[in-house]
PDB file of C-alpha atoms in Angstrom:
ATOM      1  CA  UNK A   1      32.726  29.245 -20.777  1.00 66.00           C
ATOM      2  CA  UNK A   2      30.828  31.984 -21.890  1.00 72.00           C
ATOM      3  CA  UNK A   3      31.240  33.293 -25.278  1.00 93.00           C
ATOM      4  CA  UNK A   4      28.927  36.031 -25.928  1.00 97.00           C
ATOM      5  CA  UNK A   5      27.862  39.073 -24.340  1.00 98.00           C
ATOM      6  CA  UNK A   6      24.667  39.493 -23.426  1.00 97.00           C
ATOM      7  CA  UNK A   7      22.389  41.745 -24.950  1.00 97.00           C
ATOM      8  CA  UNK A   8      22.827  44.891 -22.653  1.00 97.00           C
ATOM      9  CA  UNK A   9      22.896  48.720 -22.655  1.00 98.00           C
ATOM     10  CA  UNK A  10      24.690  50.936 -20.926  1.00 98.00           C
ATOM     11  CA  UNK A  11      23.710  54.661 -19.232  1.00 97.00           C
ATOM     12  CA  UNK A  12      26.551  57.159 -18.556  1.00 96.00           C
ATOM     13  CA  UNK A  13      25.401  60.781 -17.762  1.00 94.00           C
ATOM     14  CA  UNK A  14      24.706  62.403 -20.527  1.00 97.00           C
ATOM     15  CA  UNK A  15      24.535  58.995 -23.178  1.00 98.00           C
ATOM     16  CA  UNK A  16      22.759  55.772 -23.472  1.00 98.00           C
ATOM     17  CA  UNK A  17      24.671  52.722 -25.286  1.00 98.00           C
ATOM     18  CA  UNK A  18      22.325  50.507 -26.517  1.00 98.00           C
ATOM     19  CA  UNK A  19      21.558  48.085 -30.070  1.00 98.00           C
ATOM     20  CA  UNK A  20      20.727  49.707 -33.189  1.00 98.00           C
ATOM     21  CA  UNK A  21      17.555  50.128 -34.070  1.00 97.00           C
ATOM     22  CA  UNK A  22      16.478  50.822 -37.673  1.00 97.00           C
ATOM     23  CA  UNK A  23      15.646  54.284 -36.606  1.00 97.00           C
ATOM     24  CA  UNK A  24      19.038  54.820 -36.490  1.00 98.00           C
ATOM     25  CA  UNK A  25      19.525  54.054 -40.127  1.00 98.00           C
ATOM     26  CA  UNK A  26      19.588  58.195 -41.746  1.00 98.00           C
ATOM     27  CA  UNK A  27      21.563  59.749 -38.724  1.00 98.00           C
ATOM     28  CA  UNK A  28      24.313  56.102 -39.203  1.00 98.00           C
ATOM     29  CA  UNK A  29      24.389  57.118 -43.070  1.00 98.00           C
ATOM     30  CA  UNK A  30      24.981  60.921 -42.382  1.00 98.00           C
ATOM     31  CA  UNK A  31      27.712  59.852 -39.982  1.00 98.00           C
ATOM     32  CA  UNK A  32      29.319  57.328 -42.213  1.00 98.00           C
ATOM     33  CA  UNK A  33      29.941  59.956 -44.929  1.00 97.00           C
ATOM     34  CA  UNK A  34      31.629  62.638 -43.088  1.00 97.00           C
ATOM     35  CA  UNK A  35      34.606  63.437 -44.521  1.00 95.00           C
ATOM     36  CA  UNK A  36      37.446  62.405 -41.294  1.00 95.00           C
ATOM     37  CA  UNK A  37      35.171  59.170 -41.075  1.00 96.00           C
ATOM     38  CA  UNK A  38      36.257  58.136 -44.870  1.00 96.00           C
ATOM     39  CA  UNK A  39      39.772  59.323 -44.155  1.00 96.00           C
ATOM     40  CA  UNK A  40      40.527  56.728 -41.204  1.00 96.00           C
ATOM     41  CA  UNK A  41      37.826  54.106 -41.167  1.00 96.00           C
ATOM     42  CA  UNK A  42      37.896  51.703 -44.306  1.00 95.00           C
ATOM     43  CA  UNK A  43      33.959  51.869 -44.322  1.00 96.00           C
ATOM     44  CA  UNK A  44      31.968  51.958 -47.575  1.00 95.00           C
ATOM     45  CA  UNK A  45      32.812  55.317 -49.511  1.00 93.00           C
ATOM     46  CA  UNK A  46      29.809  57.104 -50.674  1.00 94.00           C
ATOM     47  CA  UNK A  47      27.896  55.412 -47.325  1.00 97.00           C
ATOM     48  CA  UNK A  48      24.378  54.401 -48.878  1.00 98.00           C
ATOM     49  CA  UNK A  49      21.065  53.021 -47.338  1.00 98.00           C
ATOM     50  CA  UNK A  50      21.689  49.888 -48.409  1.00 98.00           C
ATOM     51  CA  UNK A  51      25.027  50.227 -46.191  1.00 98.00           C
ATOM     52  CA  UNK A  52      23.057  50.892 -43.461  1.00 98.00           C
ATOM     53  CA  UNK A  53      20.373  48.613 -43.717  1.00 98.00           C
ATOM     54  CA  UNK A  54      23.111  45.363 -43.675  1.00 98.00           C
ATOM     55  CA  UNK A  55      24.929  47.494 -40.851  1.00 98.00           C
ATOM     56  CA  UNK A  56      21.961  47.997 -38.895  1.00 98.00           C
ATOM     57  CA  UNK A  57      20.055  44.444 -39.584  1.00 97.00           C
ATOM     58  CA  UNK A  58      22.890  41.933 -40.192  1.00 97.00           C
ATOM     59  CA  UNK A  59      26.764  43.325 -39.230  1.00 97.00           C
ATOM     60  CA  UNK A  60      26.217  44.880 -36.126  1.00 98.00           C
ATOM     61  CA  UNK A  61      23.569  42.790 -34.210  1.00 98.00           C
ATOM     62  CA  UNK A  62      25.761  39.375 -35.325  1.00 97.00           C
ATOM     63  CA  UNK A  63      28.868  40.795 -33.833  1.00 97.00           C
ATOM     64  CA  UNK A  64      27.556  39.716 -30.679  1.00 97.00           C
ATOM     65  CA  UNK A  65      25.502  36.780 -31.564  1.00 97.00           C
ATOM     66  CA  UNK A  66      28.650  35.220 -33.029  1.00 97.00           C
ATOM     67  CA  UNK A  67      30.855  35.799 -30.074  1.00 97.00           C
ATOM     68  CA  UNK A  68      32.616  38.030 -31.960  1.00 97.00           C
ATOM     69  CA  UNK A  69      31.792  41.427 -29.671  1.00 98.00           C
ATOM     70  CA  UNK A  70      29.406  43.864 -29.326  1.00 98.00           C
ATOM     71  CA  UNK A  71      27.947  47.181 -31.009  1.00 98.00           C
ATOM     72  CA  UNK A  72      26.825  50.375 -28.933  1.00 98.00           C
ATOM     73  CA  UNK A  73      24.971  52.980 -30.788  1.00 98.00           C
ATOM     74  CA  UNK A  74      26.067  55.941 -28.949  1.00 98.00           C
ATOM     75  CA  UNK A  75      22.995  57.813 -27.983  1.00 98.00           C
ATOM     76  CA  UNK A  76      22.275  61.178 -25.803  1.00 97.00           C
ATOM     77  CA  UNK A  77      20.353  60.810 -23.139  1.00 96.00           C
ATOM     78  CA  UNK A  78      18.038  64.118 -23.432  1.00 95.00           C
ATOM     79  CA  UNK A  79      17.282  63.938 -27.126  1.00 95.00           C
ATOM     80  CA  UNK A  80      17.928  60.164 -28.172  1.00 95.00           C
ATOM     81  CA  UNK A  81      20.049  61.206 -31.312  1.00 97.00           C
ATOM     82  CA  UNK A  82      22.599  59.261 -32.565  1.00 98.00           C
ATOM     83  CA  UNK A  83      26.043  60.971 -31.785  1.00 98.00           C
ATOM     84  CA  UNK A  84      28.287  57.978 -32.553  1.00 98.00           C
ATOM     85  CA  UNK A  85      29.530  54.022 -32.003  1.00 98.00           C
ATOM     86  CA  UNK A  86      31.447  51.925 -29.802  1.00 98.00           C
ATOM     87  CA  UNK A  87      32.570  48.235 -30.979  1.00 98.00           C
ATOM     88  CA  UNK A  88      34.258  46.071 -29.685  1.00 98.00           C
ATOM     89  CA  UNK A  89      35.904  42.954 -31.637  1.00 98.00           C
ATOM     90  CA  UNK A  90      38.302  40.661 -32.114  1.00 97.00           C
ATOM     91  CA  UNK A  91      37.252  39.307 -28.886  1.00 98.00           C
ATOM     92  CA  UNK A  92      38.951  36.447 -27.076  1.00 98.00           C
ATOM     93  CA  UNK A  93      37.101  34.642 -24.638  1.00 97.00           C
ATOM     94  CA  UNK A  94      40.514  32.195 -23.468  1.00 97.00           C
ATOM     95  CA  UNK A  95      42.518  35.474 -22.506  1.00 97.00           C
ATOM     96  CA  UNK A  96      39.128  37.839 -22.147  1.00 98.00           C
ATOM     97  CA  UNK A  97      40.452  40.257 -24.247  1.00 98.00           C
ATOM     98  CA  UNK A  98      38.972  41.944 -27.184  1.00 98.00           C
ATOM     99  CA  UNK A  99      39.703  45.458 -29.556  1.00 98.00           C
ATOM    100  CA  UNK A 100      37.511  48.570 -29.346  1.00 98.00           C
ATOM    101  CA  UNK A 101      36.780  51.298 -32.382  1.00 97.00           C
ATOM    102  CA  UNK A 102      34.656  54.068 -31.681  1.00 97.00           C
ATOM    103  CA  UNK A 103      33.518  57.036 -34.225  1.00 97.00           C
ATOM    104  CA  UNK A 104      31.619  60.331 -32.916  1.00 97.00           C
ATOM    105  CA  UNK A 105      29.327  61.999 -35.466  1.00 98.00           C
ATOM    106  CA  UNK A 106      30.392  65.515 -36.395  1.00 97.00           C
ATOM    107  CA  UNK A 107      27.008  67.336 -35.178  1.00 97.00           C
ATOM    108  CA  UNK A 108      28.459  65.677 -31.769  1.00 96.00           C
ATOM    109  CA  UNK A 109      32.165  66.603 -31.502  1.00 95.00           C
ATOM    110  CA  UNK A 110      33.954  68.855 -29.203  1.00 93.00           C
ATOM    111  CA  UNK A 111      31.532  67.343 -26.219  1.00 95.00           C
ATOM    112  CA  UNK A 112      33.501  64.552 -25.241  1.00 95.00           C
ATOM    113  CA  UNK A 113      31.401  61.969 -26.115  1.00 97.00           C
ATOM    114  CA  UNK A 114      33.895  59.448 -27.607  1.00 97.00           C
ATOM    115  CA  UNK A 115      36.083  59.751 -24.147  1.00 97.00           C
ATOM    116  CA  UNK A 116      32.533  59.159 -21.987  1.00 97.00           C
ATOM    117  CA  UNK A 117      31.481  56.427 -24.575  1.00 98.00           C
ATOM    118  CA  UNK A 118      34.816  54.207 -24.356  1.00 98.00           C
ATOM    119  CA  UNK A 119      35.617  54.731 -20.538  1.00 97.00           C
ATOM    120  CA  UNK A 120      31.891  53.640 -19.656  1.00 97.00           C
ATOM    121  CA  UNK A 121      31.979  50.518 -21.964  1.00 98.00           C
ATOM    122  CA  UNK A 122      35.779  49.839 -20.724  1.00 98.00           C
ATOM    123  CA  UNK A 123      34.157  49.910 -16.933  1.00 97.00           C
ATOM    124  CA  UNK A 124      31.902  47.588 -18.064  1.00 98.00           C
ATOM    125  CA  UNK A 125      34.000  45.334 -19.937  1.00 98.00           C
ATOM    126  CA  UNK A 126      36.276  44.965 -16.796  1.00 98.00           C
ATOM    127  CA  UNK A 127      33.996  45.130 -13.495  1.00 96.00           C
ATOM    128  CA  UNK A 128      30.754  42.757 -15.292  1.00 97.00           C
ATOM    129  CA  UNK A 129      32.099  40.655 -17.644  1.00 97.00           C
ATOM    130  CA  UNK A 130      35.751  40.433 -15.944  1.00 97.00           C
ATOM    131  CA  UNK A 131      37.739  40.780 -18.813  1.00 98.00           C
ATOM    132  CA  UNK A 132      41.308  41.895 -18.271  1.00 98.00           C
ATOM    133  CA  UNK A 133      42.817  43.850 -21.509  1.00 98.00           C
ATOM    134  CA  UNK A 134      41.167  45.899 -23.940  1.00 98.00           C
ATOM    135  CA  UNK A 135      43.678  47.029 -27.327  1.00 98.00           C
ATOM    136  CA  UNK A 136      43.416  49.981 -29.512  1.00 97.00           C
ATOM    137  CA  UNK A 137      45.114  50.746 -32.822  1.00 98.00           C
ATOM    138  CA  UNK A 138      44.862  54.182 -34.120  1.00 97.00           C
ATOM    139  CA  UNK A 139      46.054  55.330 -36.981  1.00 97.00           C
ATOM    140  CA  UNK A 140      49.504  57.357 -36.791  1.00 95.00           C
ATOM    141  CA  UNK A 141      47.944  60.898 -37.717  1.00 93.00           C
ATOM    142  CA  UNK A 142      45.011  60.679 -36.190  1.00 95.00           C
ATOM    143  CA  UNK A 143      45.639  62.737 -33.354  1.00 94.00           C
ATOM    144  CA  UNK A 144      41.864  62.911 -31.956  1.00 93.00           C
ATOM    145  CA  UNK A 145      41.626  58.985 -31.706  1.00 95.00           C
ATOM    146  CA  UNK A 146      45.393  59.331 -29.698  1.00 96.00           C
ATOM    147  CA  UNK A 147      43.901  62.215 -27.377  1.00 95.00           C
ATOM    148  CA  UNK A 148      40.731  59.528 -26.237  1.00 96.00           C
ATOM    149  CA  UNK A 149      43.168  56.826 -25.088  1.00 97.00           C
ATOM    150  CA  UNK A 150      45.517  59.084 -23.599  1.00 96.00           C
ATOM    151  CA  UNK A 151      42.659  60.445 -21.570  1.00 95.00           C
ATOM    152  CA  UNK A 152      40.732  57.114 -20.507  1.00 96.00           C
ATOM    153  CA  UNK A 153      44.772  55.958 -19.265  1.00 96.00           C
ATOM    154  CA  UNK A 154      45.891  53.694 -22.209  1.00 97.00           C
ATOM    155  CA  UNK A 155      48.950  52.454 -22.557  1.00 97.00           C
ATOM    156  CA  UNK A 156      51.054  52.943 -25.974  1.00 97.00           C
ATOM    157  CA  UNK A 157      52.618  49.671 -27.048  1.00 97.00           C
ATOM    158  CA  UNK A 158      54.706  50.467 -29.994  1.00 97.00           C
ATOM    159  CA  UNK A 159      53.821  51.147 -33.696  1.00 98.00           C
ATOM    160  CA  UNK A 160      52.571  48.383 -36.314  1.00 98.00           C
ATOM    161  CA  UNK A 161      54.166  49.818 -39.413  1.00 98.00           C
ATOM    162  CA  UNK A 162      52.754  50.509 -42.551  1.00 97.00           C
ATOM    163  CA  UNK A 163      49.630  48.456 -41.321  1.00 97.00           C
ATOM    164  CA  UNK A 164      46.872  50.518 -42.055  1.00 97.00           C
ATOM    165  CA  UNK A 165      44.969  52.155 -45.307  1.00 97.00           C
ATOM    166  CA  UNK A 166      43.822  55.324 -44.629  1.00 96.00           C
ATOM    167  CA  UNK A 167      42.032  58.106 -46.959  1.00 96.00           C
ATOM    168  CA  UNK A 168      42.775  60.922 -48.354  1.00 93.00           C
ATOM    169  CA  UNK A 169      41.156  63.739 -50.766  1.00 87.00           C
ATOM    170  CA  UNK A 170      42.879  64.191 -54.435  1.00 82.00           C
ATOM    171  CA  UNK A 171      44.256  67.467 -55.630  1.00 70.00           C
ATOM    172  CA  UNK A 172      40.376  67.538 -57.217  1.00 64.00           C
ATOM    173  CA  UNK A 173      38.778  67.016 -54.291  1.00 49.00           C
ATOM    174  CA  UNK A 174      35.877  68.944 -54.596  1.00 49.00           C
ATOM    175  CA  UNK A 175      34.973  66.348 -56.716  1.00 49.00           C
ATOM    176  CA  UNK A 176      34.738  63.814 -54.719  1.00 63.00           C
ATOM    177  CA  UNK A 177      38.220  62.542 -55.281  1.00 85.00           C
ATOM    178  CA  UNK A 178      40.047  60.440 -52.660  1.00 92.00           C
ATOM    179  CA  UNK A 179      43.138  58.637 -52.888  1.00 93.00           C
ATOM    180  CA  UNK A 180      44.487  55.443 -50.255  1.00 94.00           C
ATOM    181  CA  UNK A 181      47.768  56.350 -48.586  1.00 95.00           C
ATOM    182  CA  UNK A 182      49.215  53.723 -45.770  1.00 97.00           C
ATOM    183  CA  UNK A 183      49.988  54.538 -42.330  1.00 97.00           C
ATOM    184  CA  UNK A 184      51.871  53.117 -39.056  1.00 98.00           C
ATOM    185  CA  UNK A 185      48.898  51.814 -36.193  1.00 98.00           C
ATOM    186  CA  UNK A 186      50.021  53.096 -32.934  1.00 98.00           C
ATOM    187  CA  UNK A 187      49.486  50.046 -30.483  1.00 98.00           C
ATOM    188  CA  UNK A 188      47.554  50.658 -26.978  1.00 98.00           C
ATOM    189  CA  UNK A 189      46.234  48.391 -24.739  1.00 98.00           C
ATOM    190  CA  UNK A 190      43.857  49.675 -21.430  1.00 98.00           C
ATOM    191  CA  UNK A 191      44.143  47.112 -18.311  1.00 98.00           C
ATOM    192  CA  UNK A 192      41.739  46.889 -15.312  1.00 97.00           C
ATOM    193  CA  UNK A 193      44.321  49.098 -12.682  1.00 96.00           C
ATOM    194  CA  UNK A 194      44.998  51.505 -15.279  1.00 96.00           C
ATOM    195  CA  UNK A 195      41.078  52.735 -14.968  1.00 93.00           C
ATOM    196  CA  UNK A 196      42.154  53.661 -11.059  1.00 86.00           C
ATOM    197  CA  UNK A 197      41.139  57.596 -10.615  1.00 72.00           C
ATOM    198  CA  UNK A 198      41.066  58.100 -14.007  1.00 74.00           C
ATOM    199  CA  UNK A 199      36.758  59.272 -13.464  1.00 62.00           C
ATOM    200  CA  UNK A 200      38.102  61.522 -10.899  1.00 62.00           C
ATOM    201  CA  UNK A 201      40.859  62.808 -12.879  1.00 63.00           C
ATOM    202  CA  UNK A 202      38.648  63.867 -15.435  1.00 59.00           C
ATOM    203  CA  UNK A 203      36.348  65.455 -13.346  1.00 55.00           C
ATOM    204  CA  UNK A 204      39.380  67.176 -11.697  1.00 51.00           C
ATOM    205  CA  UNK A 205      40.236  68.618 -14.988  1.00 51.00           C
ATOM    206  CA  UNK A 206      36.728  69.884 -16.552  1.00 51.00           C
ATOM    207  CA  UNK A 207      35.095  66.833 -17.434  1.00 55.00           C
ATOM    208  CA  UNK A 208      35.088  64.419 -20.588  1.00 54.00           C
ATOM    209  CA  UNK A 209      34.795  67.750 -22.969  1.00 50.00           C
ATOM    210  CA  UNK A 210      37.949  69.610 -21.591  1.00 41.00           C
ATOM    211  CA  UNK A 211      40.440  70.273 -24.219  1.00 35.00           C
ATOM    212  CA  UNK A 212      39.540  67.167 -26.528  1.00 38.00           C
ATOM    213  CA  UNK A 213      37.676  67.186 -29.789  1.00 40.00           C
ATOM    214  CA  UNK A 214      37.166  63.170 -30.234  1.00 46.00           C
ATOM    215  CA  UNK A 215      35.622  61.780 -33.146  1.00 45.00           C
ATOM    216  CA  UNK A 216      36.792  58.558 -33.842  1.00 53.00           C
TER     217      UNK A 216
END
């Protein structure tokens, strides 16, 4: 049984999925420090090279290797700029199943990237390497995160509560302050049928862009 994926990349459109490269590396750390990525990721907080360097070199490329999933950097097509990430993890290879995160970076929101990113690597989860359920958790007041699986036709599950650590700035803020706060994980899985028209439904309504402001 195979229990990697293989070491692909992936063309939508407008974006190209592919490995990072250590090109990547200043655009990943400029990403990683925007503000509503520290709130709901539990990344490094300040982001620093050295971050990206073990991200880049070590984390991300061994998520595969290991079996435990894949990394996309998130690339546009026309200028090759990093715009964001899709992961996916917690993969298991008896039940083909695995969990996917994704993060857009803010010089790329509002476009619709993060919905174009997810339902490309979801087709290709399901049609080449026949998996049959992909899960999401997103944090309770992230409403951005909720809006992409809504859109690519995920499925809410129920609530995991008090399951997650998210961040928050301090009354002195503009210092730099932030404080951890917990939050319920809204529960959504995405099966093969449920991708069924949902390309066309999109494009019946304006496109990945339409009404969405995705970021992570």
């Amino acid at each position: 049984m195979t229990t990697t994926f293989p070491d692909v990349s992936i063309s939508t459109d407008r974006l190209v999925l592919r490995p990072y490269e250590e090109s990547d590396a200043p655009a990943h750390i400029e990403m990683m420090n925007d503000e509503a990525v520290t709130a709901w990721t539990d990344s490094p907080h300040p982001y620093t090279t050295r971050d990206a360097e073990r991200w880049v070199r070590r984390i991300a490329p061994t998520e595969r290797t290991q079996g435990r999933g894949i990394v996309f950097a998130v690339t546009e097509f026309l200028t090759q700029r990093l715009v964001g990430l899709v992961r996916l993890s917690r993969t298991d290879w008896r039940i083909q199943s695995a969990e996917i995160h994704y993060i857009t970076a803010p010089w790329a929101r509002g476009e619709g990237y993060a919905t174009e990113a997810v339902l490309a690597v979801a087709q290709w989860l399901f049609r080449d390497q026949r998996f049959e359920r992909i899960e999401l958790r997103t944090p309770a007041d992230n409403t951005a995160a909720q809006q992409v699986a809504q859109k690519i036709g995920c499925i809410s599950e129920g609530v995991l509560r008090n399951a997650w650590i998210a961040r928050t700035r301090t009354e002195n803020g503009t210092d730099g302050g932030w404080t951890e706060i917990r939050t319920d994980l809204i529960v959504w899985s995405l099966l093969p049928e449920d991708l069924e028209g949902v390309a066309d439904q999109m494009a019946d309504a304006g496109g990945y862009a339409s009404a969405y402001t995705d970021w992570n």
